[in-house]
Amino acid sequence: MPHDRLTVLTALETQGVAPVFYHADPEVCLNVIRACARGGAPVVEFTNRGDFACDLFGEIARELQKTDPEVILGIGSVVDAGTAALFLNRGARFVVSPCLVEDVARVCNRRMTAYFPGCGSVTEIGRAHELGCEIVKLFPGASVGGPDFVKAVLGPMPWTKIMPTGGVDPDAASIAKWFGSGITAAGMGSKLITDAAVRAGDWAAIEAQVKTTVQAVKAFRAK
């Protein structure tokens, strides 16, 4: 069953942690994504990397729709409308960019699909809102001001929902610092899904790390 935009946004906000991942082997990808889902993070960002990434994504998405319909798979590192359309036609449930691309926002809006553009200034965030983006990706999160920047933005623009990627670690101290500033969710890559665990095929370790991180977010929000 297709996931509509509101379902995707609600699921991402609920889990709080957005795993960000890429691997060239489809079996590895499926194992990692399923481990994330078992750990409480079924919303996963697969990044657009290398040749044939679109075909790889389509293969993975098709399999997950049959076997793991609760998984909400989106695509990241999209910087143009044509690429966004290719991935949308292969089942992407949301689109993420490192920068704000207005044509991508328009393509996603036509398909009623969530778009998370990378923003590094208040002006870009305001423009993203104008284009209908419910959640903005703060990127690179630590380099553009970190939690202090988030707090500063939410002062005059309290309706802003921010998801930093880059600088948020899967530990209680980092989670407290960032979520304490008011973020909605956080993208996490290799510190959440470690290269060592992937190389070892230790899917249980990935599941455990994701579960611990998701629970840490929930615990902080419950305070």
CSV table of N, CA, C and O in Angstrom, one decimal, residues 98-154:
chain,number,residue,atom,x,y,z
A,98,PRO,N,20.8,17.8,-0.7
A,98,PRO,CA,21.8,18.5,0.1
A,98,PRO,C,21.6,20.0,0.1
A,98,PRO,O,22.2,20.8,0.8
A,99,CYS,N,20.8,20.5,-0.9
A,99,CYS,CA,20.6,21.9,-1.1
A,99,CYS,C,19.1,22.1,-1.5
A,99,CYS,O,18.4,21.1,-1.7
A,100,LEU,N,18.6,23.3,-1.5
A,100,LEU,CA,17.3,23.6,-1.9
A,100,LEU,C,17.2,23.8,-3.4
A,100,LEU,O,17.8,24.6,-4.0
A,101,VAL,N,16.4,22.9,-4.0
A,101,VAL,CA,16.2,22.9,-5.5
A,101,VAL,C,14.7,23.1,-5.7
A,101,VAL,O,13.9,22.1,-5.5
A,102,GLU,N,14.3,24.2,-6.2
A,102,GLU,CA,12.9,24.5,-6.4
A,102,GLU,C,12.2,23.6,-7.4
A,102,GLU,O,11.1,23.2,-7.1
A,103,ASP,N,12.9,23.2,-8.4
A,103,ASP,CA,12.3,22.3,-9.4
A,103,ASP,C,12.0,20.9,-8.8
A,103,ASP,O,11.0,20.3,-9.1
A,104,VAL,N,12.8,20.5,-7.9
A,104,VAL,CA,12.6,19.2,-7.2
A,104,VAL,C,11.3,19.4,-6.3
A,104,VAL,O,10.5,18.4,-6.2
A,105,ALA,N,11.2,20.5,-5.6
A,105,ALA,CA,10.0,20.7,-4.8
A,105,ALA,C,8.8,20.7,-5.6
A,105,ALA,O,7.7,20.1,-5.2
A,106,ARG,N,8.8,21.2,-6.8
A,106,ARG,CA,7.6,21.2,-7.7
A,106,ARG,C,7.3,19.8,-8.1
A,106,ARG,O,6.1,19.4,-8.2
A,107,VAL,N,8.3,19.1,-8.5
A,107,VAL,CA,8.0,17.7,-9.0
A,107,VAL,C,7.4,16.9,-7.8
A,107,VAL,O,6.4,16.1,-8.0
A,108,CYS,N,8.0,17.0,-6.6
A,108,CYS,CA,7.4,16.3,-5.5
A,108,CYS,C,6.0,16.7,-5.1
A,108,CYS,O,5.2,15.9,-4.8
A,109,ASN,N,5.7,18.0,-5.2
A,109,ASN,CA,4.4,18.5,-4.9
A,109,ASN,C,3.4,17.9,-5.9
A,109,ASN,O,2.2,17.6,-5.5
A,110,ARG,N,3.8,17.8,-7.2
A,110,ARG,CA,2.9,17.2,-8.2
A,110,ARG,C,2.5,15.8,-7.8
A,110,ARG,O,1.4,15.3,-8.2
A,111,ARG,N,3.4,15.1,-7.2
A,111,ARG,CA,3.2,13.7,-6.8
A,111,ARG,C,2.8,13.5,-5.4
A,111,ARG,O,2.6,12.4,-4.9
A,112,MET,N,2.6,14.7,-4.7
A,112,MET,CA,2.1,14.7,-3.3
A,112,MET,C,3.1,13.9,-2.4
A,112,MET,O,2.7,13.1,-1.6
A,113,THR,N,4.4,14.1,-2.7
A,113,THR,CA,5.5,13.4,-2.0
A,113,THR,C,6.3,14.3,-1.2
A,113,THR,O,6.6,15.5,-1.6
A,114,ALA,N,6.7,13.9,0.0
A,114,ALA,CA,7.5,14.8,0.9
A,114,ALA,C,8.8,15.1,0.3
A,114,ALA,O,9.5,14.2,-0.2
A,115,TYR,N,9.3,16.3,0.5
A,115,TYR,CA,10.6,16.8,0.0
A,115,TYR,C,11.3,17.5,1.2
A,115,TYR,O,10.7,18.4,1.7
A,116,PHE,N,12.5,17.0,1.5
A,116,PHE,CA,13.3,17.6,2.5
A,116,PHE,C,14.5,18.3,1.9
A,116,PHE,O,15.5,17.6,1.7
A,117,PRO,N,14.5,19.6,1.7
A,117,PRO,CA,15.6,20.2,1.0
A,117,PRO,C,16.7,20.6,2.1
A,117,PRO,O,16.4,20.9,3.2
A,118,GLY,N,17.9,20.6,1.6
A,118,GLY,CA,19.0,21.0,2.5
A,118,GLY,C,19.1,22.5,2.6
A,118,GLY,O,19.1,23.2,1.5
A,119,CYS,N,19.1,23.1,3.8
A,119,CYS,CA,19.1,24.5,4.0
A,119,CYS,C,20.1,24.9,5.0
A,119,CYS,O,20.4,24.1,5.9
A,120,GLY,N,20.8,26.0,4.7
A,120,GLY,CA,21.8,26.5,5.6
A,120,GLY,C,21.7,27.9,6.1
A,120,GLY,O,22.6,28.5,6.7
A,121,SER,N,20.5,28.5,5.8
A,121,SER,CA,20.2,29.9,6.2
A,121,SER,C,18.7,30.0,6.5
A,121,SER,O,17.9,29.2,6.0
A,122,VAL,N,18.4,31.1,7.2
A,122,VAL,CA,17.0,31.4,7.4
A,122,VAL,C,16.3,31.7,6.1
A,122,VAL,O,15.1,31.3,5.9
A,123,THR,N,16.9,32.4,5.2
A,123,THR,CA,16.3,32.7,3.9
A,123,THR,C,16.0,31.4,3.2
A,123,THR,O,14.9,31.3,2.6
A,124,GLU,N,16.9,30.5,3.1
A,124,GLU,CA,16.6,29.2,2.4
A,124,GLU,C,15.4,28.5,3.1
A,124,GLU,O,14.6,27.9,2.4
A,125,ILE,N,15.4,28.5,4.4
A,125,ILE,CA,14.3,27.8,5.2
A,125,ILE,C,13.0,28.5,4.8
A,125,ILE,O,12.0,27.8,4.6
A,126,GLY,N,13.0,29.8,4.8
A,126,GLY,CA,11.7,30.5,4.4
A,126,GLY,C,11.3,30.2,3.0
A,126,GLY,O,10.1,30.0,2.8
A,127,ARG,N,12.2,30.1,2.1
A,127,ARG,CA,11.9,29.7,0.7
A,127,ARG,C,11.3,28.3,0.6
A,127,ARG,O,10.4,28.0,-0.1
A,128,ALA,N,11.9,27.4,1.4
A,128,ALA,CA,11.5,26.0,1.4
A,128,ALA,C,10.0,26.0,1.9
A,128,ALA,O,9.2,25.2,1.4
A,129,HIS,N,9.7,26.7,3.0
A,129,HIS,CA,8.3,26.8,3.4
A,129,HIS,C,7.4,27.3,2.3
A,129,HIS,O,6.3,26.8,2.2
A,130,GLU,N,7.8,28.3,1.6
A,130,GLU,CA,7.0,28.9,0.6
A,130,GLU,C,6.7,27.8,-0.5
A,130,GLU,O,5.6,27.8,-1.1
A,131,LEU,N,7.7,26.9,-0.7
A,131,LEU,CA,7.5,25.8,-1.7
A,131,LEU,C,6.8,24.6,-1.2
A,131,LEU,O,6.6,23.6,-1.9
A,132,GLY,N,6.3,24.7,0.1
A,132,GLY,CA,5.5,23.6,0.7
A,132,GLY,C,6.3,22.5,1.3
A,132,GLY,O,5.7,21.4,1.5
A,133,CYS,N,7.5,22.7,1.8
A,133,CYS,CA,8.3,21.7,2.4
A,133,CYS,C,8.0,21.7,3.9
A,133,CYS,O,8.3,22.7,4.6
A,134,GLU,N,7.5,20.6,4.4
A,134,GLU,CA,7.1,20.6,5.9
A,134,GLU,C,8.3,20.4,6.8
A,134,GLU,O,8.3,21.0,7.9
A,135,ILE,N,9.3,19.7,6.4
A,135,ILE,CA,10.5,19.5,7.1
A,135,ILE,C,11.7,19.9,6.3
A,135,ILE,O,11.8,19.5,5.1
A,136,VAL,N,12.6,20.7,6.9
A,136,VAL,CA,13.8,21.1,6.1
A,136,VAL,C,15.0,20.4,6.7
A,136,VAL,O,15.1,20.1,7.9
A,137,LYS,N,15.9,20.0,5.9
A,137,LYS,CA,17.2,19.3,6.3
A,137,LYS,C,18.2,20.4,6.5
A,137,LYS,O,18.6,21.2,5.6
A,138,LEU,N,18.7,20.5,7.8
A,138,LEU,CA,19.8,21.4,8.1
A,138,LEU,C,21.1,20.7,7.7
A,138,LEU,O,21.4,19.7,8.3
A,139,PHE,N,21.8,21.3,6.7
A,139,PHE,CA,23.0,20.6,6.2
A,139,PHE,C,24.0,21.6,5.7
A,139,PHE,O,23.7,22.6,5.0
A,140,PRO,N,25.3,21.3,6.0
A,140,PRO,CA,25.7,20.3,7.0
A,140,PRO,C,25.4,20.8,8.4
A,140,PRO,O,25.9,21.9,8.8
A,141,GLY,N,24.7,20.0,9.2
A,141,GLY,CA,24.2,20.4,10.5
A,141,GLY,C,25.1,21.1,11.4
A,141,GLY,O,24.9,22.2,11.9
A,142,ALA,N,26.3,20.5,11.7
A,142,ALA,CA,27.2,21.1,12.7
A,142,ALA,C,27.9,22.3,12.1
A,142,ALA,O,28.3,23.2,12.9
A,143,SER,N,28.1,22.4,10.8
A,143,SER,CA,28.9,23.4,10.2
A,143,SER,C,28.1,24.7,10.0
A,143,SER,O,28.8,25.8,9.8
A,144,VAL,N,26.8,24.7,10.0
A,144,VAL,CA,26.1,25.9,9.8
A,144,VAL,C,25.5,26.5,11.1
A,144,VAL,O,24.6,27.4,11.0
A,145,GLY,N,26.0,26.1,12.2
A,145,GLY,CA,25.6,26.7,13.5
A,145,GLY,C,25.1,25.7,14.5
A,145,GLY,O,24.9,26.1,15.7
A,146,GLY,N,24.8,24.5,14.1
A,146,GLY,CA,24.4,23.4,15.1
A,146,GLY,C,23.2,23.8,15.9
A,146,GLY,O,22.3,24.5,15.4
A,147,PRO,N,23.1,23.3,17.1
A,147,PRO,CA,21.9,23.5,17.9
A,147,PRO,C,21.6,25.0,18.2
A,147,PRO,O,20.4,25.3,18.3
A,148,ASP,N,22.6,25.8,18.3
A,148,ASP,CA,22.4,27.2,18.5
A,148,ASP,C,21.6,27.8,17.3
A,148,ASP,O,20.8,28.7,17.5
A,149,PHE,N,22.0,27.4,16.1
A,149,PHE,CA,21.3,27.9,14.9
A,149,PHE,C,19.8,27.5,15.0
A,149,PHE,O,18.9,28.3,14.7
A,150,VAL,N,19.6,26.2,15.4
A,150,VAL,CA,18.2,25.7,15.5
A,150,VAL,C,17.4,26.6,16.4
A,150,VAL,O,16.2,27.0,16.1
A,151,LYS,N,17.9,26.8,17.6
A,151,LYS,CA,17.2,27.7,18.6
A,151,LYS,C,16.9,29.1,18.0
A,151,LYS,O,15.8,29.6,18.2
A,152,ALA,N,17.9,29.6,17.3
A,152,ALA,CA,17.7,31.0,16.8
A,152,ALA,C,16.6,31.0,15.8
A,152,ALA,O,15.8,32.0,15.7
A,153,VAL,N,16.5,30.0,14.9
A,153,VAL,CA,15.5,30.0,13.9
A,153,VAL,C,14.1,29.8,14.5
A,153,VAL,O,13.1,30.5,14.1
A,154,LEU,N,14.0,28.9,15.5
A,154,LEU,CA,12.7,28.6,16.1
A,154,LEU,C,12.1,29.8,16.9
A,154,LEU,O,10.9,29.8,17.2
